[in-house]
Structures are given as structure tokens and as C-alpha cells.
Amino acid sequence: MSINSTQLVQILSKINMIMEEKKLYLSELDGAIGDGDHGLNMSKGFKAVEEKIKEEDSSDIGNILKKAGMALVLNVGGASGPLYGTAFMKAATCVNGKSSIDIVDFYNMLYEGLKGIKQRGKSDKGDKTMIDAIEPALEELKKGIESKEDSIKILEKVKESSLKGMENTKNIIAKKGRASYLGERSIGHQDPGATSSFYILNTIYEEVKKISK
């Protein structure tokens, strides 16, 4: 697997389309345990990302991710903007100056991104947040690389792990954000942040699979 800067821009553009498509569902999930605006915020944020990177004529992947992160911080309301924005900007630090990335680069990006989310949100796996969809994916990614599996097969397992993590948030009591005020009543509700994280990882898998054909 090798993704160049043009292909990365295409993947980000596809994520924007998915967030637009899923915005009402994400906001509905958020309405049950939060402010009810997660979908609208994510849609607005990735629209801004697409606009920002359209102007980008550099082949530097680090630069593209940094600009995407800044667009998310500036345009997404609530906790999601700083968290997703931080993740993208941290991911950028691993690939500065690179014009193409492989599966190991993707691992490093996701690792740094997750670390940034944990530091910024002062949260961990099991708190009913986006981390519950990202950390299992990262663990699967590491396993696949160590086993020298095919990159597309690894990304498929990454996506599946993220899906399981997202679905498992229904069984968790929220410990962060507005949802934490509900205590045990937050059980039974799927976390919107974990859901949007799954959509991002799923879109990466689907798009890389198309590119690699």
C-alpha cells in the first residue's frame, strides 16, 4: 500500500461526503446523551477541511494533515473540534515532508493521533468516547503489521475492530462530557464520537481498497 498526496486529498474529500451523509444520524445519537449537534459539527468541519486542502498544491502529506487539523479546530464546535483537530495535527508530525505513505506510516499517524486525543480530552478507553473506536483499531493495525499481513487485509480488520469498539460503547457508562451527567442512563446509547471515528476508519479502508485495485 502506498498513498500519495493526491490520493490523500481524495480520501479526505470522501470523508467529507460521508459526514454530510451521516450528519442527521450522528446528531440523533448525540441528542440522546449530549448536545445533539455532533453530526452538524462534523459535517461543517470536514467541509472546511475540503475547502482548505483544495488550495493546497504541495505534495507534503504532513502539510495537508496539518491544514486539515487546523480547519477542524477552527470550524467544529464542542469537544470534537479540538480532539479531531489535535489528532490530525499530531498525525502530521510523523509524515512531514513525505509525498507518499505506507501502512507503517498510517500506524504511526494513528498512534500519535490517539495519544493527542487522550492528552487533550484527559480520557481513556472505557470512558465511552471516540477512543473506544480508535484504540482497538490501533491494536489491530499493530498486530497486522507485525504478522506482515497484506495491507488491505489489515485495514479491513482495523475497520472491523473499530466497528466492534463503537458498538460496545452502548454497554459503557459515560465518564466524559455532557453524557457523563446521565450516569447509568447513558447505557444503551451508542457514543456519537466513536461512531464518527468508525466512519473515518471505514472510509479510509474503502478508499484505499479502491486505490489499490
Coordinates of N, CA and C in Angstrom, one line a residue:
M1 N 0.8 -1.2 0.0 CA 0.0 0.0 0.0 C 0.9 1.2 0.0
S2 N 0.6 2.1 -0.9 CA 1.3 3.4 -0.9 C 0.2 4.5 -1.4
I3 N 0.1 5.5 -0.5 CA -0.9 6.6 -0.8 C -0.1 7.9 -1.0
N4 N -0.4 8.5 -2.1 CA 0.3 9.8 -2.4 C -0.6 11.0 -1.9
S5 N -0.1 12.2 -2.0 CA -0.8 13.3 -1.5 C -2.1 13.6 -2.2
T6 N -2.2 13.3 -3.6 CA -3.4 13.5 -4.3 C -4.5 12.5 -3.8
Q7 N -4.0 11.3 -3.6 CA -5.0 10.2 -3.1 C -5.5 10.6 -1.7
L8 N -4.6 11.1 -0.9 CA -5.0 11.5 0.5 C -6.1 12.6 0.4
V9 N -5.9 13.5 -0.5 CA -6.9 14.6 -0.6 C -8.2 14.0 -1.0
Q10 N -8.2 13.0 -1.9 CA -9.4 12.3 -2.3 C -10.1 11.6 -1.1
I11 N -9.3 10.9 -0.3 CA -9.8 10.3 0.9 C -10.5 11.3 1.8
L12 N -9.8 12.4 2.1 CA -10.4 13.4 2.9 C -11.7 14.0 2.3
S13 N -11.7 14.1 1.0 CA -12.9 14.6 0.3 C -14.1 13.6 0.5
K14 N -13.7 12.3 0.5 CA -14.8 11.2 0.7 C -15.3 11.2 2.1
I15 N -14.4 11.5 3.1 CA -14.8 11.6 4.5 C -15.8 12.7 4.6
N16 N -15.5 13.8 4.0 CA -16.4 15.0 4.0 C -17.8 14.5 3.5
M17 N -17.9 13.8 2.4 CA -19.1 13.3 1.8 C -19.9 12.4 2.8
I18 N -19.1 11.5 3.5 CA -19.7 10.6 4.5 C -20.3 11.4 5.7
M19 N -19.6 12.4 6.1 CA -20.0 13.2 7.3 C -21.3 13.9 6.9
E20 N -21.4 14.4 5.7 CA -22.6 15.1 5.2 C -23.8 14.1 5.2
E21 N -23.5 12.9 4.7 CA -24.5 11.9 4.5 C -25.0 11.4 5.9
K22 N -24.1 11.3 6.9 CA -24.5 10.8 8.2 C -24.8 11.8 9.3
K23 N -24.8 13.1 8.9 CA -24.9 14.2 9.9 C -26.1 14.1 10.8
L24 N -27.3 13.8 10.2 CA -28.5 13.7 11.0 C -28.5 12.5 11.9
Y25 N -28.0 11.4 11.5 CA -27.9 10.2 12.3 C -26.9 10.5 13.5
L26 N -25.8 11.1 13.2 CA -24.8 11.4 14.3 C -25.4 12.4 15.3
S27 N -26.1 13.4 14.8 CA -26.7 14.3 15.7 C -27.9 13.7 16.5
E28 N -28.5 12.7 15.9 CA -29.6 12.0 16.6 C -29.0 11.2 17.8
L29 N -27.8 10.5 17.5 CA -27.1 9.8 18.6 C -26.7 10.7 19.7
D30 N -26.2 11.9 19.3 CA -25.7 12.9 20.2 C -26.9 13.5 21.0
G31 N -28.0 13.6 20.4 CA -29.2 14.1 21.1 C -29.7 13.3 22.2
A32 N -29.4 12.0 22.2 CA -29.8 11.1 23.3 C -28.9 11.3 24.5
I33 N -27.6 11.7 24.3 CA -26.7 11.8 25.5 C -25.9 13.1 25.6
G34 N -26.1 13.9 24.6 CA -25.3 15.2 24.6 C -26.0 16.4 24.1
D35 N -25.3 17.2 23.3 CA -25.9 18.5 22.8 C -26.8 18.3 21.6
G36 N -26.6 17.2 20.9 CA -27.4 16.9 19.7 C -26.8 17.6 18.4
D37 N -25.5 18.0 18.5 CA -25.0 18.7 17.3 C -23.8 18.1 16.7
H38 N -23.4 16.9 17.1 CA -22.2 16.2 16.7 C -22.1 16.1 15.1
G39 N -23.2 15.6 14.6 CA -23.3 15.4 13.1 C -23.1 16.7 12.3
L40 N -23.8 17.7 12.8 CA -23.7 19.0 12.1 C -22.3 19.6 12.2
N41 N -21.7 19.4 13.4 CA -20.4 19.9 13.6 C -19.4 19.2 12.7
M42 N -19.5 17.9 12.7 CA -18.6 17.1 11.9 C -18.7 17.4 10.4
S43 N -19.9 17.6 9.9 CA -20.2 17.9 8.5 C -19.6 19.3 8.2
K44 N -19.8 20.2 9.1 CA -19.2 21.6 8.9 C -17.7 21.5 8.9
G45 N -17.1 20.7 9.8 CA -15.7 20.7 9.9 C -15.0 20.1 8.7
F46 N -15.5 19.0 8.2 CA -14.9 18.3 7.1 C -15.2 19.0 5.8
K47 N -16.2 19.8 5.7 CA -16.5 20.7 4.6 C -15.4 21.8 4.6
A48 N -15.0 22.3 5.8 CA -13.9 23.3 5.9 C -12.6 22.6 5.5
V49 N -12.4 21.4 5.9 CA -11.2 20.7 5.5 C -11.0 20.6 4.0
E50 N -12.1 20.2 3.4 CA -12.1 20.1 1.9 C -11.8 21.4 1.3
E51 N -12.4 22.5 1.7 CA -12.1 23.8 1.2 C -10.6 24.2 1.4
K52 N -10.1 23.9 2.6 CA -8.8 24.3 2.9 C -7.7 23.6 2.1
I53 N -7.9 22.2 1.9 CA -6.9 21.5 1.2 C -7.0 21.6 -0.3
K54 N -8.2 22.1 -0.8 CA -8.3 22.4 -2.2 C -7.2 23.4 -2.7
E55 N -6.9 24.3 -1.8 CA -5.9 25.3 -2.1 C -4.5 24.8 -2.0
E56 N -4.4 23.6 -1.5 CA -3.0 23.0 -1.2 C -2.4 22.4 -2.4
D57 N -1.3 23.0 -2.9 CA -0.7 22.5 -4.1 C 0.6 21.7 -3.8
S58 N 0.9 21.6 -2.5 CA 2.1 20.9 -2.0 C 1.8 19.4 -2.0
S59 N 2.9 18.7 -2.2 CA 2.8 17.2 -2.2 C 3.1 16.7 -0.8
D60 N 3.4 17.6 0.1 CA 3.8 17.3 1.5 C 2.6 16.8 2.3
I61 N 2.5 15.5 2.6 CA 1.4 14.9 3.3 C 1.2 15.5 4.7
G62 N 2.4 15.8 5.4 CA 2.3 16.4 6.7 C 1.6 17.7 6.7
N63 N 1.9 18.5 5.6 CA 1.3 19.8 5.5 C -0.2 19.7 5.3
I64 N -0.6 18.8 4.5 CA -2.0 18.6 4.2 C -2.8 18.2 5.5
L65 N -2.2 17.3 6.2 CA -2.9 16.9 7.5 C -2.9 18.0 8.5
K66 N -1.8 18.8 8.6 CA -1.8 19.9 9.5 C -2.9 20.9 9.2
K67 N -3.0 21.2 7.9 CA -4.1 22.2 7.5 C -5.4 21.6 7.8
A68 N -5.6 20.3 7.6 CA -6.9 19.7 7.9 C -7.2 19.8 9.4
G69 N -6.2 19.6 10.2 CA -6.4 19.7 11.6 C -6.7 21.1 12.1
M70 N -6.1 22.0 11.5 CA -6.4 23.4 11.8 C -7.8 23.8 11.4
A71 N -8.2 23.3 10.3 CA -9.6 23.6 9.8 C -10.6 23.0 10.7
L72 N -10.3 21.8 11.3 CA -11.2 21.1 12.2 C -11.3 21.9 13.5
V73 N -10.2 22.3 14.0 CA -10.1 23.1 15.3 C -11.0 24.4 15.2
L74 N -10.8 25.1 14.0 CA -11.5 26.4 13.8 C -13.0 26.3 13.5
N75 N -13.4 25.1 13.0 CA -14.8 25.0 12.5 C -15.7 24.0 13.1
V76 N -15.1 23.2 14.0 CA -16.0 22.2 14.7 C -16.3 22.7 16.1
G77 N -17.6 22.8 16.4 CA -17.9 23.2 17.8 C -17.8 22.1 18.8
G78 N -17.9 22.4 20.1 CA -17.9 21.4 21.1 C -16.5 20.8 21.3
A79 N -16.5 19.6 21.9 CA -15.2 19.0 22.2 C -14.6 18.4 21.0
S80 N -15.4 18.0 20.0 CA -14.9 17.3 18.8 C -13.9 18.0 18.0
G81 N -14.1 19.3 17.8 CA -13.1 20.1 17.0 C -11.7 20.0 17.5
P82 N -11.5 20.4 18.8 CA -10.1 20.3 19.4 C -9.6 18.9 19.4
L83 N -10.4 17.9 19.6 CA -9.9 16.5 19.7 C -9.6 16.0 18.3
Y84 N -10.5 16.1 17.3 CA -10.1 15.7 16.0 C -9.0 16.5 15.3
G85 N -9.1 17.8 15.6 CA -8.0 18.7 15.1 C -6.7 18.3 15.6
T86 N -6.6 18.1 16.9 CA -5.3 17.6 17.6 C -4.8 16.3 16.9
A87 N -5.8 15.4 16.7 CA -5.4 14.1 16.2 C -4.7 14.3 14.8
F88 N -5.3 15.1 13.9 CA -4.8 15.3 12.6 C -3.4 16.0 12.7
M89 N -3.3 17.0 13.6 CA -2.1 17.8 13.7 C -0.9 16.9 14.2
K90 N -1.3 16.0 15.2 CA -0.3 15.1 15.7 C 0.1 14.1 14.7
A91 N -0.8 13.6 13.9 CA -0.6 12.7 12.8 C 0.4 13.3 11.8
A92 N 0.2 14.6 11.6 CA 1.0 15.3 10.6 C 2.5 15.2 11.0
T93 N 2.8 15.3 12.3 CA 4.2 15.3 12.7 C 5.0 14.1 12.3
C94 N 4.4 13.0 12.1 CA 5.1 11.7 11.7 C 5.4 11.7 10.2
V95 N 4.7 12.5 9.4 CA 4.9 12.3 8.0 C 5.3 13.7 7.3
N96 N 5.8 14.6 8.1 CA 6.3 15.9 7.5 C 7.3 15.6 6.4
G97 N 7.0 16.3 5.3 CA 8.0 16.2 4.1 C 7.8 14.9 3.3
K98 N 6.9 14.0 3.6 CA 6.6 12.8 2.8 C 5.6 13.1 1.7
S99 N 5.9 12.5 0.6 CA 4.9 12.7 -0.5 C 4.1 11.4 -0.7
S100 N 4.4 10.4 0.0 CA 3.6 9.1 0.0 C 3.8 8.4 1.3
I101 N 2.7 7.7 1.7 CA 2.8 7.0 3.0 C 2.4 5.5 2.8
D102 N 2.9 4.7 3.7 CA 2.5 3.2 3.7 C 1.8 2.8 5.0
I103 N 1.6 1.6 5.2 CA 0.8 1.1 6.3 C 1.5 1.4 7.7
V104 N 2.9 1.4 7.6 CA 3.6 1.7 8.9 C 3.4 3.2 9.2
D105 N 3.5 4.0 8.2 CA 3.2 5.4 8.4 C 1.8 5.6 9.0
F106 N 0.9 4.9 8.5 CA -0.5 5.0 9.0 C -0.6 4.6 10.4
Y107 N 0.1 3.6 10.8 CA 0.2 3.2 12.2 C 0.7 4.3 13.1
N108 N 1.8 4.9 12.6 CA 2.5 6.0 13.4 C 1.5 7.2 13.5
M109 N 0.8 7.5 12.4 CA -0.1 8.6 12.4 C -1.3 8.4 13.4
L110 N -1.8 7.1 13.4 CA -2.9 6.8 14.2 C -2.5 6.8 15.7
Y111 N -1.3 6.3 15.9 CA -0.7 6.2 17.3 C -0.6 7.6 17.9
E112 N 0.0 8.5 17.1 CA 0.2 9.9 17.6 C -1.1 10.6 17.7
G113 N -2.0 10.4 16.8 CA -3.3 11.0 16.8 C -4.1 10.6 18.1
L114 N -4.1 9.3 18.4 CA -4.7 8.8 19.6 C -4.1 9.4 20.8
K115 N -2.8 9.4 20.8 CA -2.1 10.0 22.0 C -2.5 11.4 22.2
G116 N -2.7 12.2 21.1 CA -3.1 13.6 21.2 C -4.5 13.7 21.7
I117 N -5.4 12.8 21.3 CA -6.8 12.8 21.8 C -6.9 12.5 23.3
K118 N -6.1 11.5 23.7 CA -6.1 11.2 25.2 C -5.5 12.3 26.0
Q119 N -4.5 13.0 25.5 CA -3.9 14.1 26.3 C -4.9 15.3 26.4
R120 N -5.5 15.6 25.2 CA -6.4 16.8 25.1 C -7.7 16.5 25.9
G121 N -8.2 15.3 25.7 CA -9.5 15.0 26.3 C -9.4 14.5 27.7
K122 N -8.2 14.2 28.2 CA -8.0 13.6 29.5 C -8.9 12.4 29.7
S123 N -8.9 11.6 28.7 CA -9.8 10.4 28.7 C -9.0 9.1 28.2
D124 N -9.7 8.0 28.4 CA -9.0 6.7 28.1 C -10.1 5.7 27.5
K125 N -9.6 4.6 27.1 CA -10.5 3.5 26.7 C -11.5 3.2 27.8
G126 N -12.7 3.0 27.5 CA -13.7 2.6 28.5 C -14.5 3.8 29.1
D127 N -14.2 5.0 28.6 CA -14.9 6.2 29.1 C -16.1 6.6 28.2
K128 N -16.3 5.7 27.2 CA -17.5 6.0 26.2 C -17.2 7.2 25.4
T129 N -16.1 7.2 24.7 CA -15.7 8.3 23.8 C -15.2 7.7 22.4
M130 N -14.7 8.6 21.6 CA -14.1 8.1 20.3 C -12.9 7.2 20.5
I131 N -12.3 7.3 21.7 CA -11.1 6.4 21.9 C -11.5 4.9 21.9
D132 N -12.8 4.6 22.3 CA -13.3 3.2 22.3 C -13.4 2.6 20.8
A133 N -13.4 3.5 19.8 CA -13.4 3.0 18.4 C -12.0 3.1 17.8
I134 N -11.2 3.9 18.4 CA -9.8 4.1 17.8 C -8.8 3.1 18.4
E135 N -8.8 3.0 19.7 CA -7.7 2.1 20.3 C -7.8 0.7 19.8
P136 N -8.9 0.0 19.7 CA -8.9 -1.4 19.2 C -8.4 -1.4 17.8
A137 N -8.7 -0.4 17.0 CA -8.3 -0.3 15.6 C -6.7 -0.2 15.6
L138 N -6.2 0.6 16.4 CA -4.7 0.8 16.5 C -4.1 -0.6 16.9
E139 N -4.6 -1.3 17.9 CA -4.1 -2.6 18.3 C -4.1 -3.6 17.2
E140 N -5.2 -3.6 16.4 CA -5.3 -4.5 15.3 C -4.3 -4.1 14.2
L141 N -4.1 -2.9 14.0 CA -3.1 -2.4 13.0 C -1.7 -2.8 13.3
K142 N -1.4 -2.7 14.6 CA 0.0 -3.2 15.1 C 0.1 -4.7 14.8
K143 N -0.9 -5.4 15.2 CA -0.9 -6.9 15.1 C -0.7 -7.3 13.6
G144 N -1.4 -6.6 12.7 CA -1.3 -7.0 11.3 C 0.0 -6.7 10.7
I145 N 0.6 -5.5 11.1 CA 2.0 -5.1 10.6 C 3.0 -6.1 11.1
E146 N 2.9 -6.5 12.4 CA 3.9 -7.5 13.0 C 3.7 -8.8 12.3
S147 N 2.5 -9.2 11.9 CA 2.3 -10.5 11.2 C 2.6 -10.4 9.7
K148 N 3.0 -9.2 9.2 CA 3.3 -9.0 7.8 C 2.2 -9.4 6.9
E149 N 0.9 -9.1 7.3 CA -0.2 -9.3 6.5 C -0.3 -8.3 5.4
D150 N -1.2 -8.6 4.4 CA -1.5 -7.7 3.3 C -2.1 -6.5 3.9
S151 N -1.7 -5.3 3.4 CA -2.2 -4.0 3.9 C -3.7 -3.9 3.8
I152 N -4.3 -4.3 2.8 CA -5.8 -4.1 2.6 C -6.5 -5.0 3.7
K153 N -5.9 -6.2 3.8 CA -6.5 -7.2 4.8 C -6.4 -6.5 6.2
I154 N -5.2 -5.9 6.5 CA -5.0 -5.2 7.8 C -6.1 -4.1 8.0
L155 N -6.2 -3.3 7.0 CA -7.2 -2.2 7.1 C -8.6 -2.7 7.3
E156 N -8.9 -3.8 6.7 CA -10.3 -4.4 6.8 C -10.5 -4.8 8.3
K157 N -9.5 -5.5 8.9 CA -9.5 -5.9 10.3 C -9.6 -4.6 11.2
V158 N -8.8 -3.6 10.8 CA -8.8 -2.3 11.6 C -10.3 -1.8 11.6
K159 N -10.9 -1.8 10.5 CA -12.3 -1.3 10.4 C -13.2 -2.1 11.2
E160 N -13.0 -3.4 11.2 CA -13.9 -4.3 11.9 C -13.7 -4.1 13.4
S161 N -12.5 -3.9 13.9 CA -12.2 -3.7 15.3 C -12.8 -2.4 15.8
S162 N -12.8 -1.4 14.9 CA -13.3 -0.1 15.2 C -14.9 -0.2 15.4
L163 N -15.5 -1.0 14.5 CA -16.9 -1.2 14.5 C -17.3 -1.8 15.8
K164 N -16.6 -2.9 16.2 CA -16.9 -3.6 17.5 C -16.7 -2.6 18.7
G165 N -15.7 -1.8 18.6 CA -15.4 -0.8 19.7 C -16.6 0.2 19.8
M166 N -17.0 0.6 18.6 CA -18.1 1.6 18.5 C -19.4 1.0 19.1
E167 N -19.7 -0.3 18.7 CA -20.9 -0.9 19.2 C -20.9 -1.2 20.7
N168 N -19.7 -1.4 21.2 CA -19.5 -1.7 22.6 C -19.8 -0.5 23.5
T169 N -19.7 0.7 22.9 CA -20.0 1.9 23.7 C -21.4 1.9 24.2
K170 N -22.3 1.1 23.6 CA -23.7 1.0 24.2 C -23.7 0.4 25.6
N171 N -22.7 -0.4 25.9 CA -22.6 -1.1 27.2 C -21.8 -0.4 28.2
I172 N -21.4 0.8 27.9 CA -20.5 1.6 28.8 C -21.2 2.8 29.4
I173 N -20.9 3.0 30.7 CA -21.4 4.3 31.3 C -20.4 5.4 30.9
A174 N -21.0 6.5 30.5 CA -20.2 7.7 30.0 C -19.5 8.3 31.2
K175 N -18.2 8.6 31.0 CA -17.5 9.2 32.1 C -17.0 10.6 31.7
K176 N -17.2 11.0 30.4 CA -16.8 12.3 30.0 C -17.9 13.1 29.3
G177 N -17.7 14.4 29.4 CA -18.6 15.3 28.7 C -20.0 15.3 29.3
R178 N -21.0 15.9 28.5 CA -22.3 16.1 29.0 C -23.0 14.7 29.3
A179 N -22.6 13.7 28.5 CA -23.2 12.3 28.6 C -22.9 11.8 30.0
S180 N -21.8 12.2 30.7 CA -21.5 11.7 32.0 C -22.5 12.1 33.1
Y181 N -23.2 13.2 32.8 CA -24.3 13.6 33.8 C -25.4 12.5 33.9
L182 N -25.5 11.7 32.8 CA -26.6 10.8 32.8 C -26.3 9.5 33.6
G183 N -25.0 9.3 33.9 CA -24.6 8.2 34.7 C -25.1 6.9 34.0
E184 N -25.8 6.0 34.8 CA -26.2 4.7 34.2 C -27.2 4.8 33.1
R185 N -27.9 5.9 33.0 CA -28.8 6.1 32.0 C -28.2 6.3 30.6
S186 N -26.8 6.5 30.6 CA -26.1 6.5 29.3 C -25.9 5.2 28.7
I187 N -26.1 4.1 29.5 CA -26.0 2.7 29.0 C -27.1 2.5 28.0
G188 N -26.8 1.8 26.9 CA -27.8 1.6 25.8 C -27.7 2.5 24.7
H189 N -27.0 3.6 24.9 CA -26.8 4.6 23.8 C -25.4 4.5 23.2
Q190 N -25.3 4.5 21.9 CA -24.0 4.5 21.2 C -23.4 5.8 21.2
D191 N -22.1 5.9 21.5 CA -21.4 7.2 21.5 C -21.2 7.8 20.1
P192 N -21.6 9.0 19.9 CA -21.5 9.7 18.6 C -20.1 9.8 18.2
G193 N -19.2 10.2 19.1 CA -17.7 10.4 18.7 C -17.1 9.1 18.3
A194 N -17.4 8.0 18.9 CA -16.9 6.7 18.5 C -17.5 6.3 17.1
T195 N -18.7 6.7 16.9 CA -19.4 6.5 15.6 C -18.7 7.3 14.4
S196 N -18.4 8.5 14.7 CA -17.8 9.3 13.6 C -16.3 8.8 13.4
S197 N -15.7 8.3 14.5 CA -14.3 7.8 14.3 C -14.4 6.5 13.5
F198 N -15.4 5.7 13.7 CA -15.5 4.5 12.9 C -15.8 4.9 11.4
Y199 N -16.6 5.9 11.2 CA -16.8 6.3 9.8 C -15.5 6.7 9.1
I200 N -14.7 7.4 9.8 CA -13.4 7.8 9.2 C -12.5 6.6 8.9
L201 N -12.4 5.7 9.8 CA -11.5 4.5 9.6 C -12.1 3.6 8.5
N202 N -13.5 3.5 8.5 CA -14.1 2.7 7.4 C -13.9 3.3 6.0
T203 N -14.0 4.6 6.0 CA -13.8 5.3 4.7 C -12.4 5.2 4.2
I204 N -11.4 5.3 5.1 CA -10.0 5.0 4.7 C -9.8 3.6 4.1
Y205 N -10.4 2.6 4.8 CA -10.3 1.3 4.3 C -11.0 1.2 2.9
E206 N -12.2 1.7 2.7 CA -12.9 1.6 1.4 C -12.2 2.3 0.3
E207 N -11.6 3.5 0.6 CA -10.9 4.3 -0.4 C -9.6 3.6 -0.8
V208 N -8.8 3.2 0.2 CA -7.5 2.6 -0.1 C -7.7 1.3 -0.9
K209 N -8.8 0.6 -0.6 CA -9.1 -0.7 -1.3 C -9.3 -0.3 -2.8
K210 N -10.1 0.7 -3.1 CA -10.3 1.2 -4.5 C -9.0 1.6 -5.1
I211 N -8.2 2.3 -4.4 CA -6.9 2.8 -5.0 C -6.0 1.7 -5.3
S212 N -6.0 0.6 -4.5 CA -5.1 -0.5 -4.6 C -5.5 -1.5 -5.7
K213 N -6.7 -1.3 -6.3 CA -7.1 -2.3 -7.3 C -6.3 -2.2 -8.6

